mmCIF file of C-alpha atoms and ligand atoms in Angstrom:
data_model
loop_
_atom_site.group_PDB
_atom_site.id
_atom_site.type_symbol
_atom_site.label_atom_id
_atom_site.label_comp_id
_atom_site.label_asym_id
_atom_site.label_seq_id
_atom_site.Cartn_x
_atom_site.Cartn_y
_atom_site.Cartn_z
ATOM 1 C CA MET A 1 0.573 9.244 -0.344
ATOM 2 C CA LEU A 2 -0.597 6.389 -2.581
ATOM 3 C CA ILE A 3 2.097 3.832 -3.395
ATOM 4 C CA LEU A 4 1.893 1.050 -5.953
ATOM 5 C CA GLY A 5 3.857 -1.927 -4.620
ATOM 6 C CA ILE A 6 5.195 -4.686 -6.857
ATOM 7 C CA GLU A 7 6.590 -8.032 -5.667
ATOM 8 C CA SER A 8 8.046 -10.833 -7.805
ATOM 9 C CA SER A 9 11.017 -12.142 -5.822
ATOM 10 C CA CYS A 10 10.028 -15.819 -5.820
ATOM 11 C CA ASP A 11 6.820 -17.569 -6.873
ATOM 12 C CA GLU A 12 4.160 -14.936 -6.141
ATOM 13 C CA THR A 13 3.359 -12.188 -8.634
ATOM 14 C CA SER A 14 1.800 -9.399 -6.618
ATOM 15 C CA ALA A 15 0.785 -5.753 -6.870
ATOM 16 C CA ALA A 16 -0.894 -3.566 -4.254
ATOM 17 C CA LEU A 17 -2.044 -0.044 -3.602
ATOM 18 C CA VAL A 18 -1.371 1.215 -0.085
ATOM 19 C CA ALA A 19 -2.010 4.736 1.200
ATOM 20 C CA ASP A 20 0.440 6.220 3.730
ATOM 21 C CA GLY A 21 1.912 2.812 4.564
ATOM 22 C CA LYS A 22 -1.251 1.674 6.337
ATOM 23 C CA ARG A 23 -4.444 1.797 4.333
ATOM 24 C CA ILE A 24 -4.491 -1.224 2.035
ATOM 25 C CA VAL A 25 -6.600 -0.253 -0.975
ATOM 26 C CA SER A 26 -5.846 -3.455 -2.878
ATOM 27 C CA ASN A 27 -3.484 -6.416 -2.716
ATOM 28 C CA THR A 28 -3.558 -8.783 -5.677
ATOM 29 C CA VAL A 29 -1.491 -11.956 -5.352
ATOM 30 C CA PHE A 30 -1.100 -14.537 -8.088
ATOM 31 C CA SER A 31 0.524 -17.626 -6.612
ATOM 32 C CA GLN A 32 2.488 -19.963 -8.883
ATOM 33 C CA ILE A 33 2.225 -22.834 -6.396
ATOM 34 C CA GLU A 34 0.095 -24.959 -8.729
ATOM 35 C CA ILE A 35 2.652 -24.465 -11.531
ATOM 36 C CA HIS A 36 5.653 -25.514 -9.405
ATOM 37 C CA LYS A 37 3.925 -28.348 -7.520
ATOM 38 C CA LYS A 38 4.844 -30.967 -10.070
ATOM 39 C CA PHE A 39 8.530 -30.081 -9.659
ATOM 40 C CA ASN A 40 8.289 -30.251 -5.849
ATOM 41 C CA GLY A 41 9.878 -26.821 -5.569
ATOM 42 C CA VAL A 42 10.285 -23.490 -7.345
ATOM 43 C CA VAL A 43 12.042 -23.746 -10.730
ATOM 44 C CA PRO A 44 13.610 -20.281 -11.200
ATOM 45 C CA GLU A 45 13.301 -20.084 -15.000
ATOM 46 C CA VAL A 46 9.677 -21.269 -14.880
ATOM 47 C CA ALA A 47 9.002 -18.667 -12.171
ATOM 48 C CA SER A 48 10.399 -15.749 -14.210
ATOM 49 C CA ARG A 49 8.437 -16.747 -17.303
ATOM 50 C CA ASN A 50 5.203 -16.918 -15.345
ATOM 51 C CA HIS A 51 5.878 -13.542 -13.706
ATOM 52 C CA LEU A 52 6.224 -12.153 -17.231
ATOM 53 C CA ILE A 53 2.919 -13.705 -18.283
ATOM 54 C CA LYS A 54 1.034 -12.383 -15.239
ATOM 55 C CA ILE A 55 2.594 -9.131 -14.136
ATOM 56 C CA LEU A 56 0.558 -6.672 -16.223
ATOM 57 C CA ASP A 57 -2.773 -8.359 -15.377
ATOM 58 C CA VAL A 58 -1.854 -8.345 -11.690
ATOM 59 C CA VAL A 59 -0.945 -4.637 -11.773
ATOM 60 C CA ASP A 60 -4.193 -3.867 -13.633
ATOM 61 C CA GLU A 61 -6.232 -5.774 -11.076
ATOM 62 C CA ALA A 62 -4.517 -4.001 -8.182
ATOM 63 C CA LEU A 63 -5.248 -0.638 -9.808
ATOM 64 C CA GLY A 64 -8.896 -1.696 -10.069
ATOM 65 C CA GLY A 65 -9.577 0.783 -12.846
ATOM 66 C CA ALA A 66 -7.856 3.699 -11.086
ATOM 67 C CA PRO A 67 -5.769 5.700 -13.563
ATOM 68 C CA LEU A 68 -1.999 5.287 -13.201
ATOM 69 C CA ASP A 69 -1.586 8.995 -12.528
ATOM 70 C CA THR A 70 -3.236 8.578 -9.108
ATOM 71 C CA VAL A 71 -0.113 6.707 -8.013
ATOM 72 C CA ASP A 72 2.419 8.925 -6.183
ATOM 73 C CA ALA A 73 5.327 6.464 -6.233
ATOM 74 C CA VAL A 74 6.192 2.887 -7.180
ATOM 75 C CA ALA A 75 7.838 0.579 -4.616
ATOM 76 C CA VAL A 76 9.360 -2.651 -5.846
ATOM 77 C CA THR A 77 11.253 -5.591 -4.353
ATOM 78 C CA ASN A 78 14.759 -5.474 -5.810
ATOM 79 C CA GLY A 79 16.312 -8.264 -3.697
ATOM 80 C CA PRO A 80 17.122 -10.670 -2.281
ATOM 81 C CA GLY A 81 15.319 -13.231 -4.416
ATOM 82 C CA LEU A 82 15.501 -15.133 -7.692
ATOM 83 C CA LEU A 83 17.289 -12.808 -10.093
ATOM 84 C CA GLY A 84 15.183 -13.485 -13.189
ATOM 85 C CA SER A 85 11.983 -13.133 -11.189
ATOM 86 C CA LEU A 86 13.080 -9.896 -9.503
ATOM 87 C CA LEU A 87 13.927 -8.374 -12.892
ATOM 88 C CA VAL A 88 10.353 -8.809 -14.122
ATOM 89 C CA GLY A 89 8.927 -6.771 -11.223
ATOM 90 C CA LEU A 90 11.761 -4.258 -11.308
ATOM 91 C CA SER A 91 11.451 -3.606 -15.058
ATOM 92 C CA THR A 92 7.690 -3.195 -14.750
ATOM 93 C CA ALA A 93 8.094 -0.786 -11.827
ATOM 94 C CA LYS A 94 10.726 1.222 -13.688
ATOM 95 C CA ALA A 95 8.507 1.519 -16.756
ATOM 96 C CA ILE A 96 5.586 2.797 -14.655
ATOM 97 C CA ALA A 97 7.725 5.177 -12.582
ATOM 98 C CA PHE A 98 9.439 6.524 -15.704
ATOM 99 C CA THR A 99 6.293 7.099 -17.737
ATOM 100 C CA GLN A 100 4.430 8.649 -14.786
ATOM 101 C CA SER A 101 7.440 10.688 -13.587
ATOM 102 C CA VAL A 102 7.056 9.424 -10.024
ATOM 103 C CA PRO A 103 9.777 8.145 -7.639
ATOM 104 C CA LEU A 104 10.924 4.537 -7.817
ATOM 105 C CA ILE A 105 11.508 3.078 -4.342
ATOM 106 C CA PRO A 106 13.607 -0.100 -4.226
ATOM 107 C CA VAL A 107 12.538 -2.317 -1.323
ATOM 108 C CA ASN A 108 14.554 -5.000 0.425
ATOM 109 C CA HIS A 109 12.515 -8.210 0.616
ATOM 110 C CA ILE A 110 13.414 -8.955 4.244
ATOM 111 C CA GLU A 111 12.605 -5.408 5.296
ATOM 112 C CA SER A 112 9.242 -5.730 3.560
ATOM 113 C CA HIS A 113 8.484 -8.914 5.533
ATOM 114 C CA MET A 114 9.516 -7.041 8.697
ATOM 115 C CA TYR A 115 7.023 -4.321 7.758
ATOM 116 C CA ALA A 116 4.083 -6.727 7.259
ATOM 117 C CA PRO A 117 2.949 -6.675 10.945
ATOM 118 C CA HIS A 118 3.003 -2.845 10.789
ATOM 119 C CA LEU A 119 0.352 -2.892 8.046
ATOM 120 C CA THR A 120 -2.307 -3.782 10.584
ATOM 121 C CA ASN A 121 -0.791 -2.783 13.945
ATOM 122 C CA ASP A 122 0.721 0.333 15.495
ATOM 123 C CA ILE A 123 3.917 -1.156 16.882
ATOM 124 C CA PRO A 124 6.183 0.866 19.165
ATOM 125 C CA PHE A 125 9.973 0.580 18.895
ATOM 126 C CA PRO A 126 12.233 -0.980 20.021
ATOM 127 C CA TYR A 127 11.401 -4.626 19.474
ATOM 128 C CA ILE A 128 12.900 -8.012 18.706
ATOM 129 C CA ALA A 129 12.002 -9.165 15.199
ATOM 130 C CA LEU A 130 11.775 -12.795 14.177
ATOM 131 C CA VAL A 131 11.686 -13.130 10.390
ATOM 132 C CA VAL A 132 11.083 -16.681 9.217
ATOM 133 C CA SER A 133 10.608 -17.466 5.553
ATOM 134 C CA GLY A 134 11.612 -19.994 2.934
ATOM 135 C CA GLY A 135 14.972 -18.318 2.468
ATOM 136 C CA HIS A 136 15.764 -16.661 5.802
ATOM 137 C CA SER A 137 15.531 -17.136 9.565
ATOM 138 C CA LEU A 138 16.619 -13.986 11.339
ATOM 139 C CA ILE A 139 16.512 -12.474 14.807
ATOM 140 C CA LEU A 140 17.026 -8.726 14.900
ATOM 141 C CA LYS A 141 16.990 -5.932 17.443
ATOM 142 C CA VAL A 142 14.972 -3.177 15.806
ATOM 143 C CA ASP A 143 15.239 0.402 17.113
ATOM 144 C CA SER A 144 13.442 2.062 14.212
ATOM 145 C CA PHE A 145 12.527 1.244 10.618
ATOM 146 C CA GLN A 146 15.979 2.333 9.505
ATOM 147 C CA ASP A 147 18.041 1.268 12.481
ATOM 148 C CA TYR A 148 18.352 -2.383 13.359
ATOM 149 C CA GLU A 149 20.964 -4.938 14.281
ATOM 150 C CA LEU A 150 21.167 -8.558 13.189
ATOM 151 C CA LEU A 151 21.511 -10.713 16.309
ATOM 152 C CA GLY A 152 21.342 -14.160 14.779
ATOM 153 C CA THR A 153 20.510 -16.202 11.733
ATOM 154 C CA THR A 154 20.550 -19.739 10.461
ATOM 155 C CA ILE A 155 23.918 -21.354 9.961
ATOM 156 C CA ASP A 156 22.512 -23.675 7.296
ATOM 157 C CA ASP A 157 18.876 -24.159 6.196
ATOM 158 C CA ALA A 158 16.129 -21.604 6.824
ATOM 159 C CA ALA A 159 13.089 -22.649 8.867
ATOM 160 C CA GLY A 160 10.731 -22.682 5.855
ATOM 161 C CA GLU A 161 13.286 -24.601 3.843
ATOM 162 C CA ALA A 162 13.360 -27.296 6.550
ATOM 163 C CA PHE A 163 9.536 -27.530 6.536
ATOM 164 C CA ASP A 164 9.665 -27.953 2.743
ATOM 165 C CA LYS A 165 12.401 -30.614 2.881
ATOM 166 C CA VAL A 166 10.802 -32.671 5.673
ATOM 167 C CA ALA A 167 7.464 -32.532 3.821
ATOM 168 C CA LYS A 168 9.222 -33.955 0.782
ATOM 169 C CA VAL A 169 10.626 -36.896 2.791
ATOM 170 C CA LEU A 170 7.138 -37.490 4.197
ATOM 171 C CA GLY A 171 5.657 -37.557 0.699
ATOM 172 C CA LEU A 172 3.564 -34.450 1.424
ATOM 173 C CA GLY A 173 3.002 -31.796 -1.217
ATOM 174 C CA TYR A 174 4.725 -28.497 -1.942
ATOM 175 C CA PRO A 175 5.054 -26.033 -0.283
ATOM 176 C CA GLY A 176 5.780 -28.171 2.731
ATOM 177 C CA GLY A 177 5.028 -25.664 5.503
ATOM 178 C CA PRO A 178 1.231 -25.612 5.179
ATOM 179 C CA GLU A 179 1.188 -29.393 4.499
ATOM 180 C CA ILE A 180 3.145 -30.191 7.671
ATOM 181 C CA ASP A 181 1.002 -27.736 9.607
ATOM 182 C CA LYS A 182 -2.129 -29.566 8.422
ATOM 183 C CA ALA A 183 -0.791 -33.128 8.926
ATOM 184 C CA ALA A 184 0.601 -32.284 12.387
ATOM 185 C CA LYS A 185 -2.861 -31.426 13.703
ATOM 186 C CA ASN A 186 -3.611 -35.167 14.014
ATOM 187 C CA GLY A 187 -0.148 -36.177 15.219
ATOM 188 C CA ASP A 188 1.693 -36.722 18.476
ATOM 189 C CA PRO A 189 4.554 -34.222 18.937
ATOM 190 C CA GLY A 190 6.187 -36.615 21.395
ATOM 191 C CA PHE A 191 6.330 -39.469 18.870
ATOM 192 C CA MET A 192 9.918 -38.792 17.807
ATOM 193 C CA LYS A 193 12.567 -37.514 20.185
ATOM 194 C CA LEU A 194 14.557 -34.967 18.224
ATOM 195 C CA PRO A 195 17.785 -33.150 19.115
ATOM 196 C CA ARG A 196 17.573 -29.592 20.408
ATOM 197 C CA MET A 197 19.424 -27.416 17.959
ATOM 198 C CA LEU A 198 22.490 -25.403 19.012
ATOM 199 C CA SER A 199 20.752 -24.770 22.297
ATOM 200 C CA GLU A 200 23.702 -25.307 24.612
ATOM 201 C CA ARG A 201 26.239 -23.264 22.674
ATOM 202 C CA ARG A 202 26.686 -19.851 24.237
ATOM 203 C CA GLU A 203 27.934 -18.294 20.982
ATOM 204 C CA ASP A 204 24.791 -19.494 19.216
ATOM 205 C CA ARG A 205 22.256 -17.878 21.521
ATOM 206 C CA TYR A 206 20.406 -16.382 18.571
ATOM 207 C CA ASN A 207 21.514 -18.655 15.736
ATOM 208 C CA PHE A 208 19.527 -21.487 14.185
ATOM 209 C CA SER A 209 20.516 -24.731 12.509
ATOM 210 C CA TYR A 210 17.769 -26.581 10.685
ATOM 211 C CA SER A 211 19.815 -28.910 8.516
ATOM 212 C CA GLY A 212 20.647 -31.270 11.411
ATOM 213 C CA LEU A 213 17.009 -31.417 12.483
ATOM 214 C CA LYS A 214 15.900 -32.325 8.972
ATOM 215 C CA THR A 215 18.597 -35.046 8.774
ATOM 216 C CA ALA A 216 17.615 -36.404 12.212
ATOM 217 C CA VAL A 217 13.997 -36.720 11.050
ATOM 218 C CA ALA A 218 15.017 -38.488 7.825
ATOM 219 C CA PHE A 219 17.370 -40.800 9.747
ATOM 220 C CA ARG A 220 14.782 -41.825 12.328
ATOM 221 C CA MET A 221 12.234 -42.471 9.609
ATOM 222 C CA LYS A 222 14.358 -45.230 8.083
ATOM 223 C CA GLY A 223 12.399 -48.497 8.008
ATOM 224 C CA MET A 224 9.129 -46.844 9.101
ATOM 225 C CA THR A 225 5.924 -47.628 7.278
ATOM 226 C CA LEU A 226 4.494 -44.281 6.291
ATOM 227 C CA ASP A 227 0.779 -44.634 6.937
ATOM 228 C CA SER A 228 -1.199 -41.458 7.559
ATOM 229 C CA GLY A 229 -0.909 -41.831 11.343
ATOM 230 C CA THR A 230 2.889 -42.051 11.214
ATOM 231 C CA VAL A 231 3.110 -39.124 8.792
ATOM 232 C CA ALA A 232 1.034 -37.048 11.209
ATOM 233 C CA ASP A 233 3.211 -38.089 14.177
ATOM 234 C CA VAL A 234 6.485 -37.302 12.370
ATOM 235 C CA ALA A 235 5.086 -33.983 11.099
ATOM 236 C CA ALA A 236 3.972 -33.024 14.620
ATOM 237 C CA SER A 237 7.332 -34.024 16.145
ATOM 238 C CA PHE A 238 9.322 -32.058 13.576
ATOM 239 C CA GLN A 239 7.056 -29.018 13.783
ATOM 240 C CA SER A 240 7.217 -28.935 17.546
ATOM 241 C CA ALA A 241 11.057 -29.080 17.527
ATOM 242 C CA ALA A 242 11.314 -26.484 14.734
ATOM 243 C CA VAL A 243 8.989 -24.066 16.529
ATOM 244 C CA ALA A 244 10.666 -24.667 19.911
ATOM 245 C CA ALA A 245 13.934 -23.368 18.445
ATOM 246 C CA LEU A 246 12.243 -20.210 17.120
ATOM 247 C CA ILE A 247 10.684 -19.521 20.516
ATOM 248 C CA GLU A 248 13.810 -20.371 22.502
ATOM 249 C CA LYS A 249 16.103 -18.123 20.446
ATOM 250 C CA SER A 250 13.590 -15.267 20.448
ATOM 251 C CA LEU A 251 13.329 -15.563 24.236
ATOM 252 C CA ASN A 252 17.128 -15.444 24.530
ATOM 253 C CA ALA A 253 17.083 -12.134 22.637
ATOM 254 C CA ILE A 254 14.206 -10.794 24.742
ATOM 255 C CA ARG A 255 15.914 -11.716 28.026
ATOM 256 C CA ASP A 256 19.362 -10.436 27.007
ATOM 257 C CA THR A 257 18.119 -7.082 25.702
ATOM 258 C CA GLY A 258 15.294 -6.594 28.197
ATOM 259 C CA ILE A 259 13.013 -5.714 25.259
ATOM 260 C CA LYS A 260 9.746 -7.523 25.964
ATOM 261 C CA ARG A 261 8.236 -6.952 22.545
ATOM 262 C CA LEU A 262 8.393 -9.522 19.731
ATOM 263 C CA VAL A 263 7.316 -8.970 16.114
ATOM 264 C CA VAL A 264 7.025 -12.054 13.905
ATOM 265 C CA SER A 265 6.785 -12.152 10.107
ATOM 266 C CA GLY A 266 7.535 -14.227 6.989
ATOM 267 C CA GLY A 267 5.859 -17.274 5.441
ATOM 268 C CA VAL A 268 6.511 -19.494 8.477
ATOM 269 C CA ALA A 269 4.737 -16.947 10.714
ATOM 270 C CA ALA A 270 1.535 -18.508 9.322
ATOM 271 C CA ASN A 271 2.327 -21.734 11.185
ATOM 272 C CA SER A 272 -0.439 -22.558 13.651
ATOM 273 C CA CYS A 273 1.873 -24.225 16.196
ATOM 274 C CA LEU A 274 4.145 -21.153 16.191
ATOM 275 C CA ARG A 275 1.136 -18.859 16.545
ATOM 276 C CA SER A 276 -0.177 -20.777 19.539
ATOM 277 C CA ARG A 277 3.268 -20.739 21.197
ATOM 278 C CA LEU A 278 3.291 -16.967 20.611
ATOM 279 C CA ASP A 279 -0.084 -16.752 22.341
ATOM 280 C CA GLU A 280 1.511 -18.418 25.365
ATOM 281 C CA LEU A 281 4.242 -15.750 25.356
ATOM 282 C CA ARG A 282 1.511 -13.103 25.402
ATOM 283 C CA GLY A 283 0.234 -14.763 28.558
ATOM 284 C CA ASP A 284 3.754 -14.440 30.019
ATOM 285 C CA GLY A 285 3.715 -10.661 29.645
ATOM 286 C CA ILE A 286 5.514 -10.337 26.314
ATOM 287 C CA GLU A 287 3.954 -7.995 23.782
ATOM 288 C CA VAL A 288 3.679 -10.066 20.593
ATOM 289 C CA TYR A 289 2.705 -8.847 17.124
ATOM 290 C CA THR A 290 2.394 -11.068 14.082
ATOM 291 C CA ALA A 291 1.709 -10.367 10.445
ATOM 292 C CA GLU A 292 -1.905 -11.166 9.558
ATOM 293 C CA LEU A 293 -2.152 -14.474 7.704
ATOM 294 C CA ALA A 294 -2.763 -12.730 4.362
ATOM 295 C CA TYR A 295 0.508 -10.811 4.771
ATOM 296 C CA CYS A 296 2.786 -13.619 6.043
ATOM 297 C CA GLY A 297 3.702 -14.973 2.609
ATOM 298 C CA ASP A 298 5.034 -12.813 -0.199
ATOM 299 C CA ASN A 299 2.716 -9.938 -1.100
ATOM 300 C CA ALA A 300 2.994 -6.426 -2.505
ATOM 301 C CA ALA A 301 1.097 -4.666 0.297
ATOM 302 C CA MET A 302 4.122 -5.087 2.580
ATOM 303 C CA VAL A 303 6.332 -3.767 -0.238
ATOM 304 C CA ALA A 304 4.203 -0.646 -0.684
ATOM 305 C CA GLY A 305 4.127 -0.177 3.111
ATOM 306 C CA ARG A 306 7.862 -0.521 3.484
ATOM 307 C CA GLY A 307 8.308 1.712 0.421
ATOM 308 C CA TYR A 308 6.432 4.468 2.247
ATOM 309 C CA VAL A 309 8.747 4.479 5.286
ATOM 310 C CA ASP A 310 11.790 4.275 3.006
ATOM 311 C CA PHE A 311 10.462 7.194 0.958
ATOM 312 C CA LEU A 312 10.060 9.251 4.146
ATOM 313 C CA ALA A 313 13.676 8.379 4.972
ATOM 314 C CA GLY A 314 14.762 9.705 1.566
ATOM 315 C CA LYS A 315 15.575 6.296 0.137
ATOM 316 C CA THR A 316 14.427 6.532 -3.451
ATOM 317 C CA GLY A 317 16.324 4.844 -6.245
ATOM 318 C CA GLY A 318 16.756 5.985 -9.794
ATOM 319 C CA MET A 319 16.404 4.154 -13.078
ATOM 320 C CA LYS A 320 19.813 2.600 -12.367
ATOM 321 C CA THR A 321 18.381 0.578 -9.431
ATOM 322 C CA ASP A 322 19.695 -2.950 -9.751
ATOM 323 C CA ALA A 323 18.296 -6.321 -8.685
ATOM 324 C CA TYR A 324 20.380 -8.537 -6.390
ATOM 325 C CA SER A 325 19.905 -12.139 -5.374
ATOM 326 C CA ARG A 326 21.596 -12.301 -1.943
ATOM 327 C CA LEU A 327 21.446 -10.312 1.266
ATOM 328 C CA PRO A 328 25.034 -9.104 1.900
ATOM 329 C CA LEU A 329 24.327 -8.890 5.650
ATOM 330 C CA VAL A 330 23.504 -12.582 5.904
ATOM 331 C CA GLN A 331 25.729 -15.219 4.422
ATOM 332 C CA LYS A 332 24.569 -18.784 4.399
ATOM 333 C CA GLY A 333 26.693 -20.976 6.616
ATOM 334 C CA LYS A 334 28.112 -18.038 8.617
ATOM 335 C CA ARG A 335 27.254 -17.541 12.271
ATOM 336 C CA VAL A 336 26.428 -14.191 13.776
ATOM 337 C CA PHE A 337 28.412 -13.803 16.996
ATOM 338 C CA GLY A 338 26.961 -11.635 19.707
HETATM 339 O O1 KG4 B 1 7.930 -15.561 3.029
HETATM 340 P P1 KG4 B 1 7.629 -16.622 2.033
HETATM 341 O O2 KG4 B 1 6.293 -16.618 1.363
HETATM 342 O O3 KG4 B 1 8.691 -16.631 0.892
HETATM 343 C C1 KG4 B 1 10.047 -16.400 1.103
HETATM 344 O O4 KG4 B 1 10.466 -15.216 1.151
HETATM 345 O O5 KG4 B 1 10.772 -17.422 1.278
HETATM 346 O O6 KG4 B 1 7.853 -18.008 2.805
HETATM 347 C C2 KG4 B 1 7.625 -19.240 2.185
HETATM 348 C C3 KG4 B 1 7.932 -20.323 3.199
HETATM 349 C C4 KG4 B 1 7.902 -21.719 2.593
HETATM 350 O O7 KG4 B 1 9.078 -22.420 2.980
HETATM 351 C C5 KG4 B 1 6.653 -22.334 3.198
HETATM 352 O O8 KG4 B 1 6.733 -23.740 3.361
HETATM 353 C C6 KG4 B 1 6.597 -21.630 4.540
HETATM 354 O O9 KG4 B 1 6.953 -20.296 4.253
HETATM 355 N N1 KG4 B 1 5.250 -21.677 5.124
HETATM 356 C C7 KG4 B 1 4.972 -22.310 6.286
HETATM 357 C C8 KG4 B 1 3.563 -22.202 6.471
HETATM 358 N N2 KG4 B 1 3.041 -21.495 5.420
HETATM 359 C C9 KG4 B 1 4.100 -21.180 4.612
HETATM 360 N N3 KG4 B 1 5.769 -22.946 7.147
HETATM 361 C C10 KG4 B 1 5.182 -23.505 8.224
HETATM 362 N N4 KG4 B 1 3.843 -23.475 8.459
HETATM 363 C C11 KG4 B 1 3.011 -22.826 7.626
HETATM 364 N N5 KG4 B 1 1.697 -22.795 7.867
HETATM 365 ZN ZN1 ZN B 2 9.368 -13.744 1.281
#
């Protein structure tokens, strides 16, 4: 079954063709990073307008000359994300599905990130999922594609958000994650002693808090001269603390459930420090799967892949499918209690 995936939830306009949820025929991603750089963050209205400008070219490129009637269904991200941006992808998907008389499959953005490691691996269930992006930091116990339980989340900022904010304070570019990753390579992670986040609180075994860490970094930087050496040291210290929390909370979930399998996805899964800590876990007998680098950030291949398993589960939407900006399961500022 050949599915056309469409993704426009934030600042990437993407379309992909994926056969049977696994065989990636194409995956075209237009990133708006250069457009938003000068604002030091994504400007929602600017993002929607640029999705509008690009979406048809991106779909055309993903099709690579294949006629639209070779597509068996259209899968599209319908939330959570920036509402105006989501609507561009959703309207395009609806128009294609309607004119071709094929099913429209609405795809949850988080579930599509969770699917990304499945694109290139055969992963048995159950597993613990760590989803870390610009908007979400989640730990879940996953029993099947359709059956999972949220164990923990951030009580304030998401991991990617913290990378972006600390990069801003350090005068590094946007998006901050890759910039911090790069700068930290020449830095000393022991340079700045940073607080361990929520680690002692029993009720927060799987929850994160990144706002305090970001504030601690900013506070300790007061009066520092920011030469390139100091920037590298602060970046390395922050990154090491941020990644330690991801590992620690994932390990809590692994130990408590006895499920020694961890699947990591989302933009922050591209982080080299996190990936090397995950390698260490592999050495400790934990089965670890990560999304390939090309599928960590937002892309339509993961949407088409997730669309396939949702289609098999009977989850198709009609022309009335709506876009939504927030994930009802996860509310910012609310803890998940185990
Ligand atoms: O999944 P994603 O592309 O979009 C959302 O759904 O949010 O994630 C984007 C986030 C940004 O905050 C970005 O700074 C972060 O992922 N990111 C990284 C790295 N590459 C991207 N964070 C840390 N290290 C990286 N190498
Ligand atoms: Zn995303």
